[in-house]
Amino acid sequence: MATKKAAASADTPKRSGPQRFPTVARAIEALRPSLPVYALYPKRITKSVKSFMSGFPGTTMYAVKANPAPPLLDLIYKAGLRDFDTASLPEVKLIAERYKDATCHFMAPIRIRGTTGEAYRKYGVRSFAIDDETELKHLDEETGITLASERKQVKVFVRLSTPVDGAFLELSSKFGLDAADGAVLLKKVAALGFTPALTFHVGSLCIRPLAYRQALEFCREAVEMAGVELGGFDVGGGFPAPYPGVPAPPMNDYFKAIRDARKALRLPPKAPLLCEPGRALCAEGISAITQVIRRKEGRIYINDGVYGSFDEMTLPDWNIDYPRRVYMRTGAGKVVEVGGPRRAYRVYGPTCDTLDKMPRPILLPTNLGDEDWIEFGMVGAYSAALRTAFNGFYPDQWVEVQEA
Ligand SMILES: Cc1ncc(COP(=O)(O)O)c(C=O)c1O
């Protein structure tokens, strides 16, 4: 197995990656960008991935949907992660073709017809989520497996709905079953000869580690009612990123809550534990370098907006502002970071749409002017993933910055 993995690793082509700079100031100085640039901080991404992989008591997948940009995926892969939570066939294809030794887990509970079969046959996917009997029937038909030993190798994760408090974005009203219905579906999975497993999602940006324990209590109920041997627990994503002003406890508190809950609830000790963080692995390591197109007194128009990298700013009750650094040219043609007195500005995106504005005024230097740059930090999650080409703007330039 180790030899096979080593061989597969060698097959995965080396890529040159984005242009590298020691600091953001040097990147701006060299590029003088008038279009947005995503700055990747490899040290931060490596740290997030490695600390998750060493701290979480099981297998860490990366939820590709949070940010599927290849330069980021390459850094996550390079940090050692090999398991990916993929939500669609294009995501499976992206990962399977890019990393020969990666494992894709198809964790969307409803799938476009035909994609389960293609993922199984063409890309070797062996884990799938479901939350109803129809999807189980589709899985059975599309994989068309006849051998009992091969059926057993397919893990079918029944998605539970775990309405617990603590997340900025709930993810339990659209998908998931209560424990009793979950138990019924688990039995059906087992009766068909597949390996039954459980999954849930406590909601994105969950600031309460106890939510995972409460969700695992639902799992225990479902397992007890089903009376089947479980092949795994996937505690989903939802782990926070340390945005300014967000009272998120340290990640170790989450790992401890999950580890302790597993023991205290006497969940089957042999059933592997998995998680599928998106935000926690990619938010901190990416910033968006934007430029002021025009200042009109207390209003500024920048070259990126809610149709580009800042979609999350439009979410109901989203009160997080990304940290900012501002850069200006000096007379010597150098670019420097500036501090000094600040004032509140209304910030608009570059499109003609009135809705394209930041929801709250933000504080920036009083002397901010046309063609200065604003770096918005910690925008790695659900930014590039949700950008559009509305009005012809589509941010897609990437650089690497060696700062810690
Ligand atoms: C099934 C599933 N897994 C994982 C994630 C990643 O969540 P997060 O970025 O909050 O960790 C999501 C986010 O929507 C999801 O729906």
JSON list of C-alpha atoms in Angstrom, two decimals, residues 226-396:
[
{"chain": "A", "resi": 226, "resn": "ALA", "atom": "CA", "xyz": [-30.87, 0.89, 13.83]},
{"chain": "A", "resi": 227, "resn": "GLY", "atom": "CA", "xyz": [-28.83, -1.83, 15.53]},
{"chain": "A", "resi": 228, "resn": "VAL", "atom": "CA", "xyz": [-26.42, -2.01, 12.59]},
{"chain": "A", "resi": 229, "resn": "GLU", "atom": "CA", "xyz": [-22.64, -2.13, 12.64]},
{"chain": "A", "resi": 230, "resn": "LEU", "atom": "CA", "xyz": [-21.47, 1.34, 11.71]},
{"chain": "A", "resi": 231, "resn": "GLY", "atom": "CA", "xyz": [-18.67, 1.94, 9.18]},
{"chain": "A", "resi": 232, "resn": "GLY", "atom": "CA", "xyz": [-17.92, 5.56, 10.12]},
{"chain": "A", "resi": 233, "resn": "PHE", "atom": "CA", "xyz": [-18.96, 8.91, 11.56]},
{"chain": "A", "resi": 234, "resn": "ASP", "atom": "CA", "xyz": [-18.38, 12.05, 9.56]},
{"chain": "A", "resi": 235, "resn": "VAL", "atom": "CA", "xyz": [-18.80, 15.14, 11.73]},
{"chain": "A", "resi": 236, "resn": "GLY", "atom": "CA", "xyz": [-18.95, 17.42, 8.68]},
{"chain": "A", "resi": 237, "resn": "GLY", "atom": "CA", "xyz": [-17.49, 20.90, 8.46]},
{"chain": "A", "resi": 238, "resn": "GLY", "atom": "CA", "xyz": [-18.43, 24.08, 10.29]},
{"chain": "A", "resi": 239, "resn": "PHE", "atom": "CA", "xyz": [-15.14, 24.65, 12.12]},
{"chain": "A", "resi": 240, "resn": "PRO", "atom": "CA", "xyz": [-14.45, 28.40, 12.40]},
{"chain": "A", "resi": 241, "resn": "ALA", "atom": "CA", "xyz": [-11.71, 30.66, 11.13]},
{"chain": "A", "resi": 242, "resn": "PRO", "atom": "CA", "xyz": [-10.36, 33.28, 13.55]},
{"chain": "A", "resi": 243, "resn": "TYR", "atom": "CA", "xyz": [-12.01, 36.34, 11.96]},
{"chain": "A", "resi": 244, "resn": "PRO", "atom": "CA", "xyz": [-11.60, 39.55, 13.97]},
{"chain": "A", "resi": 245, "resn": "GLY", "atom": "CA", "xyz": [-14.33, 39.94, 16.55]},
{"chain": "A", "resi": 246, "resn": "VAL", "atom": "CA", "xyz": [-15.59, 36.37, 16.25]},
{"chain": "A", "resi": 247, "resn": "PRO", "atom": "CA", "xyz": [-15.45, 34.68, 19.64]},
{"chain": "A", "resi": 248, "resn": "ALA", "atom": "CA", "xyz": [-14.33, 31.30, 18.31]},
{"chain": "A", "resi": 249, "resn": "PRO", "atom": "CA", "xyz": [-12.56, 29.05, 20.80]},
{"chain": "A", "resi": 250, "resn": "PRO", "atom": "CA", "xyz": [-9.26, 27.43, 19.80]},
{"chain": "A", "resi": 251, "resn": "MET", "atom": "CA", "xyz": [-9.52, 24.49, 17.40]},
{"chain": "A", "resi": 252, "resn": "ASN", "atom": "CA", "xyz": [-8.22, 22.11, 20.06]},
{"chain": "A", "resi": 253, "resn": "ASP", "atom": "CA", "xyz": [-11.44, 22.68, 22.03]},
{"chain": "A", "resi": 254, "resn": "TYR", "atom": "CA", "xyz": [-13.37, 21.28, 19.05]},
{"chain": "A", "resi": 255, "resn": "PHE", "atom": "CA", "xyz": [-11.09, 18.26, 18.73]},
{"chain": "A", "resi": 256, "resn": "LYS", "atom": "CA", "xyz": [-11.38, 17.59, 22.46]},
{"chain": "A", "resi": 257, "resn": "ALA", "atom": "CA", "xyz": [-15.19, 17.96, 22.42]},
{"chain": "A", "resi": 258, "resn": "ILE", "atom": "CA", "xyz": [-15.41, 15.41, 19.59]},
{"chain": "A", "resi": 259, "resn": "ARG", "atom": "CA", "xyz": [-12.90, 13.01, 21.16]},
{"chain": "A", "resi": 260, "resn": "ASP", "atom": "CA", "xyz": [-14.60, 13.20, 24.57]},
{"chain": "A", "resi": 261, "resn": "ALA", "atom": "CA", "xyz": [-18.09, 12.84, 23.09]},
{"chain": "A", "resi": 262, "resn": "ARG", "atom": "CA", "xyz": [-17.09, 9.75, 21.18]},
{"chain": "A", "resi": 263, "resn": "LYS", "atom": "CA", "xyz": [-15.90, 8.12, 24.40]},
{"chain": "A", "resi": 264, "resn": "ALA", "atom": "CA", "xyz": [-18.68, 9.38, 26.67]},
{"chain": "A", "resi": 265, "resn": "LEU", "atom": "CA", "xyz": [-21.41, 8.41, 24.24]},
{"chain": "A", "resi": 266, "resn": "ARG", "atom": "CA", "xyz": [-19.78, 5.00, 23.68]},
{"chain": "A", "resi": 267, "resn": "LEU", "atom": "CA", "xyz": [-19.91, 5.37, 19.93]},
{"chain": "A", "resi": 268, "resn": "PRO", "atom": "CA", "xyz": [-18.58, 2.25, 18.21]},
{"chain": "A", "resi": 269, "resn": "PRO", "atom": "CA", "xyz": [-14.82, 2.63, 18.82]},
{"chain": "A", "resi": 270, "resn": "LYS", "atom": "CA", "xyz": [-13.84, 0.84, 15.61]},
{"chain": "A", "resi": 271, "resn": "ALA", "atom": "CA", "xyz": [-15.93, 3.07, 13.35]},
{"chain": "A", "resi": 272, "resn": "PRO", "atom": "CA", "xyz": [-13.55, 5.59, 11.75]},
{"chain": "A", "resi": 273, "resn": "LEU", "atom": "CA", "xyz": [-14.11, 9.25, 12.43]},
{"chain": "A", "resi": 274, "resn": "LEU", "atom": "CA", "xyz": [-13.99, 11.79, 9.61]},
{"chain": "A", "resi": 275, "resn": "CYS", "atom": "CA", "xyz": [-14.51, 15.53, 9.18]},
{"chain": "A", "resi": 276, "resn": "GLU", "atom": "CA", "xyz": [-14.91, 17.79, 6.19]},
{"chain": "A", "resi": 277, "resn": "PRO", "atom": "CA", "xyz": [-13.77, 21.33, 7.02]},
{"chain": "A", "resi": 278, "resn": "GLY", "atom": "CA", "xyz": [-13.72, 23.96, 4.31]},
{"chain": "A", "resi": 279, "resn": "ARG", "atom": "CA", "xyz": [-13.50, 27.39, 5.91]},
{"chain": "A", "resi": 280, "resn": "ALA", "atom": "CA", "xyz": [-11.09, 26.33, 8.67]},
{"chain": "A", "resi": 281, "resn": "LEU", "atom": "CA", "xyz": [-8.50, 25.15, 6.15]},
{"chain": "A", "resi": 282, "resn": "CYS", "atom": "CA", "xyz": [-8.66, 27.92, 3.57]},
{"chain": "A", "resi": 283, "resn": "ALA", "atom": "CA", "xyz": [-9.97, 31.19, 5.06]},
{"chain": "A", "resi": 284, "resn": "GLU", "atom": "CA", "xyz": [-6.83, 32.47, 6.76]},
{"chain": "A", "resi": 285, "resn": "GLY", "atom": "CA", "xyz": [-4.38, 31.75, 3.99]},
{"chain": "A", "resi": 286, "resn": "ILE", "atom": "CA", "xyz": [-5.81, 33.95, 1.23]},
{"chain": "A", "resi": 287, "resn": "SER", "atom": "CA", "xyz": [-6.33, 37.67, 0.87]},
{"chain": "A", "resi": 288, "resn": "ALA", "atom": "CA", "xyz": [-7.75, 39.81, -1.93]},
{"chain": "A", "resi": 289, "resn": "ILE", "atom": "CA", "xyz": [-5.63, 42.73, -3.08]},
{"chain": "A", "resi": 290, "resn": "THR", "atom": "CA", "xyz": [-8.06, 45.28, -4.48]},
{"chain": "A", "resi": 291, "resn": "GLN", "atom": "CA", "xyz": [-7.58, 48.77, -5.87]},
{"chain": "A", "resi": 292, "resn": "VAL", "atom": "CA", "xyz": [-9.55, 51.97, -5.34]},
{"chain": "A", "resi": 293, "resn": "ILE", "atom": "CA", "xyz": [-10.94, 53.00, -8.72]},
{"chain": "A", "resi": 294, "resn": "ARG", "atom": "CA", "xyz": [-12.42, 56.26, -7.48]},
{"chain": "A", "resi": 295, "resn": "ARG", "atom": "CA", "xyz": [-12.89, 58.11, -4.21]},
{"chain": "A", "resi": 296, "resn": "LYS", "atom": "CA", "xyz": [-15.83, 60.50, -3.93]},
{"chain": "A", "resi": 297, "resn": "GLU", "atom": "CA", "xyz": [-15.49, 61.99, -0.46]},
{"chain": "A", "resi": 298, "resn": "GLY", "atom": "CA", "xyz": [-16.88, 59.37, 1.93]},
{"chain": "A", "resi": 299, "resn": "ARG", "atom": "CA", "xyz": [-17.55, 56.84, -0.84]},
{"chain": "A", "resi": 300, "resn": "ILE", "atom": "CA", "xyz": [-15.02, 54.62, -2.54]},
{"chain": "A", "resi": 301, "resn": "TYR", "atom": "CA", "xyz": [-15.45, 52.37, -5.58]},
{"chain": "A", "resi": 302, "resn": "ILE", "atom": "CA", "xyz": [-13.08, 49.43, -5.64]},
{"chain": "A", "resi": 303, "resn": "ASN", "atom": "CA", "xyz": [-12.35, 46.85, -8.34]},
{"chain": "A", "resi": 304, "resn": "ASP", "atom": "CA", "xyz": [-13.93, 43.89, -6.47]},
{"chain": "A", "resi": 305, "resn": "GLY", "atom": "CA", "xyz": [-17.34, 43.52, -4.87]},
{"chain": "A", "resi": 306, "resn": "VAL", "atom": "CA", "xyz": [-20.15, 41.26, -3.79]},
{"chain": "A", "resi": 307, "resn": "TYR", "atom": "CA", "xyz": [-20.37, 39.70, -7.27]},
{"chain": "A", "resi": 308, "resn": "GLY", "atom": "CA", "xyz": [-16.66, 38.95, -7.01]},
{"chain": "A", "resi": 309, "resn": "SER", "atom": "CA", "xyz": [-14.87, 37.97, -3.81]},
{"chain": "A", "resi": 310, "resn": "PHE", "atom": "CA", "xyz": [-17.25, 39.40, -1.22]},
{"chain": "A", "resi": 311, "resn": "ASP", "atom": "CA", "xyz": [-20.41, 37.35, -1.58]},
{"chain": "A", "resi": 312, "resn": "GLU", "atom": "CA", "xyz": [-20.39, 36.29, 2.09]},
{"chain": "A", "resi": 313, "resn": "MET", "atom": "CA", "xyz": [-20.80, 39.93, 3.10]},
{"chain": "A", "resi": 314, "resn": "THR", "atom": "CA", "xyz": [-24.35, 39.78, 1.74]},
{"chain": "A", "resi": 315, "resn": "LEU", "atom": "CA", "xyz": [-25.48, 36.91, 3.98]},
{"chain": "A", "resi": 316, "resn": "PRO", "atom": "CA", "xyz": [-28.26, 37.73, 6.44]},
{"chain": "A", "resi": 317, "resn": "ASP", "atom": "CA", "xyz": [-26.87, 38.63, 9.88]},
{"chain": "A", "resi": 318, "resn": "TRP", "atom": "CA", "xyz": [-23.29, 38.32, 8.64]},
{"chain": "A", "resi": 319, "resn": "ASN", "atom": "CA", "xyz": [-21.49, 40.91, 10.77]},
{"chain": "A", "resi": 320, "resn": "ILE", "atom": "CA", "xyz": [-17.90, 39.95, 10.08]},
{"chain": "A", "resi": 321, "resn": "ASP", "atom": "CA", "xyz": [-15.55, 42.38, 8.38]},
{"chain": "A", "resi": 322, "resn": "TYR", "atom": "CA", "xyz": [-12.34, 41.10, 6.86]},
{"chain": "A", "resi": 323, "resn": "PRO", "atom": "CA", "xyz": [-9.11, 42.58, 8.29]},
{"chain": "A", "resi": 324, "resn": "ARG", "atom": "CA", "xyz": [-7.56, 45.22, 6.02]},
{"chain": "A", "resi": 325, "resn": "ARG", "atom": "CA", "xyz": [-4.17, 46.65, 5.09]},
{"chain": "A", "resi": 326, "resn": "VAL", "atom": "CA", "xyz": [-3.72, 49.64, 2.83]},
{"chain": "A", "resi": 327, "resn": "TYR", "atom": "CA", "xyz": [-0.80, 50.25, 0.45]},
{"chain": "A", "resi": 328, "resn": "MET", "atom": "CA", "xyz": [0.23, 53.44, -1.34]},
{"chain": "A", "resi": 329, "resn": "ARG", "atom": "CA", "xyz": [2.98, 54.47, -3.76]},
{"chain": "A", "resi": 330, "resn": "THR", "atom": "CA", "xyz": [5.76, 56.67, -2.42]},
{"chain": "A", "resi": 331, "resn": "GLY", "atom": "CA", "xyz": [7.61, 59.25, -4.49]},
{"chain": "A", "resi": 332, "resn": "ALA", "atom": "CA", "xyz": [10.47, 56.81, -5.07]},
{"chain": "A", "resi": 333, "resn": "GLY", "atom": "CA", "xyz": [8.16, 54.44, -6.93]},
{"chain": "A", "resi": 334, "resn": "LYS", "atom": "CA", "xyz": [8.07, 52.12, -3.93]},
{"chain": "A", "resi": 335, "resn": "VAL", "atom": "CA", "xyz": [4.87, 50.75, -2.41]},
{"chain": "A", "resi": 336, "resn": "VAL", "atom": "CA", "xyz": [4.42, 50.87, 1.36]},
{"chain": "A", "resi": 337, "resn": "GLU", "atom": "CA", "xyz": [1.81, 49.84, 3.86]},
{"chain": "A", "resi": 338, "resn": "VAL", "atom": "CA", "xyz": [0.21, 52.88, 5.50]},
{"chain": "A", "resi": 339, "resn": "GLY", "atom": "CA", "xyz": [-1.44, 53.43, 8.87]},
{"chain": "A", "resi": 340, "resn": "GLY", "atom": "CA", "xyz": [-2.46, 56.79, 10.35]},
{"chain": "A", "resi": 341, "resn": "PRO", "atom": "CA", "xyz": [-5.86, 58.28, 11.12]},
{"chain": "A", "resi": 342, "resn": "ARG", "atom": "CA", "xyz": [-8.90, 56.53, 9.69]},
{"chain": "A", "resi": 343, "resn": "ARG", "atom": "CA", "xyz": [-12.50, 57.37, 8.82]},
{"chain": "A", "resi": 344, "resn": "ALA", "atom": "CA", "xyz": [-15.58, 55.42, 7.77]},
{"chain": "A", "resi": 345, "resn": "TYR", "atom": "CA", "xyz": [-16.22, 54.90, 4.05]},
{"chain": "A", "resi": 346, "resn": "ARG", "atom": "CA", "xyz": [-19.08, 53.33, 2.13]},
{"chain": "A", "resi": 347, "resn": "VAL", "atom": "CA", "xyz": [-17.41, 50.80, -0.13]},
{"chain": "A", "resi": 348, "resn": "TYR", "atom": "CA", "xyz": [-18.89, 49.96, -3.53]},
{"chain": "A", "resi": 349, "resn": "GLY", "atom": "CA", "xyz": [-17.92, 47.25, -6.01]},
{"chain": "A", "resi": 350, "resn": "PRO", "atom": "CA", "xyz": [-17.11, 47.93, -9.67]},
{"chain": "A", "resi": 351, "resn": "THR", "atom": "CA", "xyz": [-20.41, 46.84, -11.27]},
{"chain": "A", "resi": 352, "resn": "CYS", "atom": "CA", "xyz": [-23.38, 49.06, -12.17]},
{"chain": "A", "resi": 353, "resn": "ASP", "atom": "CA", "xyz": [-25.59, 47.29, -9.63]},
{"chain": "A", "resi": 354, "resn": "THR", "atom": "CA", "xyz": [-26.67, 49.31, -6.58]},
{"chain": "A", "resi": 355, "resn": "LEU", "atom": "CA", "xyz": [-26.59, 46.16, -4.44]},
{"chain": "A", "resi": 356, "resn": "ASP", "atom": "CA", "xyz": [-22.87, 45.83, -5.14]},
{"chain": "A", "resi": 357, "resn": "LYS", "atom": "CA", "xyz": [-21.68, 47.44, -1.91]},
{"chain": "A", "resi": 358, "resn": "MET", "atom": "CA", "xyz": [-20.32, 46.37, 1.44]},
{"chain": "A", "resi": 359, "resn": "PRO", "atom": "CA", "xyz": [-23.17, 46.17, 3.95]},
{"chain": "A", "resi": 360, "resn": "ARG", "atom": "CA", "xyz": [-21.50, 48.43, 6.51]},
{"chain": "A", "resi": 361, "resn": "PRO", "atom": "CA", "xyz": [-19.16, 51.41, 6.31]},
{"chain": "A", "resi": 362, "resn": "ILE", "atom": "CA", "xyz": [-15.56, 50.37, 6.86]},
{"chain": "A", "resi": 363, "resn": "LEU", "atom": "CA", "xyz": [-12.66, 52.20, 8.44]},
{"chain": "A", "resi": 364, "resn": "LEU", "atom": "CA", "xyz": [-9.79, 53.13, 6.12]},
{"chain": "A", "resi": 365, "resn": "PRO", "atom": "CA", "xyz": [-7.11, 55.87, 6.10]},
{"chain": "A", "resi": 366, "resn": "THR", "atom": "CA", "xyz": [-8.41, 59.44, 5.80]},
{"chain": "A", "resi": 367, "resn": "ASN", "atom": "CA", "xyz": [-5.91, 60.13, 3.00]},
{"chain": "A", "resi": 368, "resn": "LEU", "atom": "CA", "xyz": [-7.02, 57.15, 0.88]},
{"chain": "A", "resi": 369, "resn": "GLY", "atom": "CA", "xyz": [-7.09, 58.06, -2.80]},
{"chain": "A", "resi": 370, "resn": "ASP", "atom": "CA", "xyz": [-7.62, 56.78, -6.33]},
{"chain": "A", "resi": 371, "resn": "GLU", "atom": "CA", "xyz": [-5.37, 53.84, -7.25]},
{"chain": "A", "resi": 372, "resn": "ASP", "atom": "CA", "xyz": [-4.34, 53.00, -3.70]},
{"chain": "A", "resi": 373, "resn": "TRP", "atom": "CA", "xyz": [-4.61, 49.32, -2.79]},
{"chain": "A", "resi": 374, "resn": "ILE", "atom": "CA", "xyz": [-6.65, 47.67, -0.04]},
{"chain": "A", "resi": 375, "resn": "GLU", "atom": "CA", "xyz": [-5.79, 44.13, 0.96]},
{"chain": "A", "resi": 376, "resn": "PHE", "atom": "CA", "xyz": [-8.75, 42.28, 2.50]},
{"chain": "A", "resi": 377, "resn": "GLY", "atom": "CA", "xyz": [-7.39, 39.42, 4.60]},
{"chain": "A", "resi": 378, "resn": "MET", "atom": "CA", "xyz": [-8.88, 36.01, 5.45]},
{"chain": "A", "resi": 379, "resn": "VAL", "atom": "CA", "xyz": [-11.08, 35.84, 2.35]},
{"chain": "A", "resi": 380, "resn": "GLY", "atom": "CA", "xyz": [-10.14, 32.27, 1.42]},
{"chain": "A", "resi": 381, "resn": "ALA", "atom": "CA", "xyz": [-13.52, 30.68, 2.13]},
{"chain": "A", "resi": 382, "resn": "TYR", "atom": "CA", "xyz": [-16.55, 31.14, -0.13]},
{"chain": "A", "resi": 383, "resn": "SER", "atom": "CA", "xyz": [-14.97, 34.07, -1.98]},
{"chain": "A", "resi": 384, "resn": "ALA", "atom": "CA", "xyz": [-13.29, 32.84, -5.16]},
{"chain": "A", "resi": 385, "resn": "ALA", "atom": "CA", "xyz": [-15.71, 29.88, -5.03]},
{"chain": "A", "resi": 386, "resn": "LEU", "atom": "CA", "xyz": [-18.66, 32.23, -5.48]},
{"chain": "A", "resi": 387, "resn": "ARG", "atom": "CA", "xyz": [-17.23, 34.88, -7.81]},
{"chain": "A", "resi": 388, "resn": "THR", "atom": "CA", "xyz": [-19.15, 35.66, -10.96]},
{"chain": "A", "resi": 389, "resn": "ALA", "atom": "CA", "xyz": [-18.30, 37.34, -14.25]},
{"chain": "A", "resi": 390, "resn": "PHE", "atom": "CA", "xyz": [-21.14, 39.85, -13.77]},
{"chain": "A", "resi": 391, "resn": "ASN", "atom": "CA", "xyz": [-20.49, 43.07, -15.74]},
{"chain": "A", "resi": 392, "resn": "GLY", "atom": "CA", "xyz": [-17.35, 41.45, -17.17]},
{"chain": "A", "resi": 393, "resn": "PHE", "atom": "CA", "xyz": [-15.39, 41.39, -13.90]},
{"chain": "A", "resi": 394, "resn": "TYR", "atom": "CA", "xyz": [-13.91, 38.05, -12.87]},
{"chain": "A", "resi": 395, "resn": "PRO", "atom": "CA", "xyz": [-10.97, 38.17, -10.43]},
{"chain": "A", "resi": 396, "resn": "ASP", "atom": "CA", "xyz": [-8.54, 35.38, -11.28]}
]
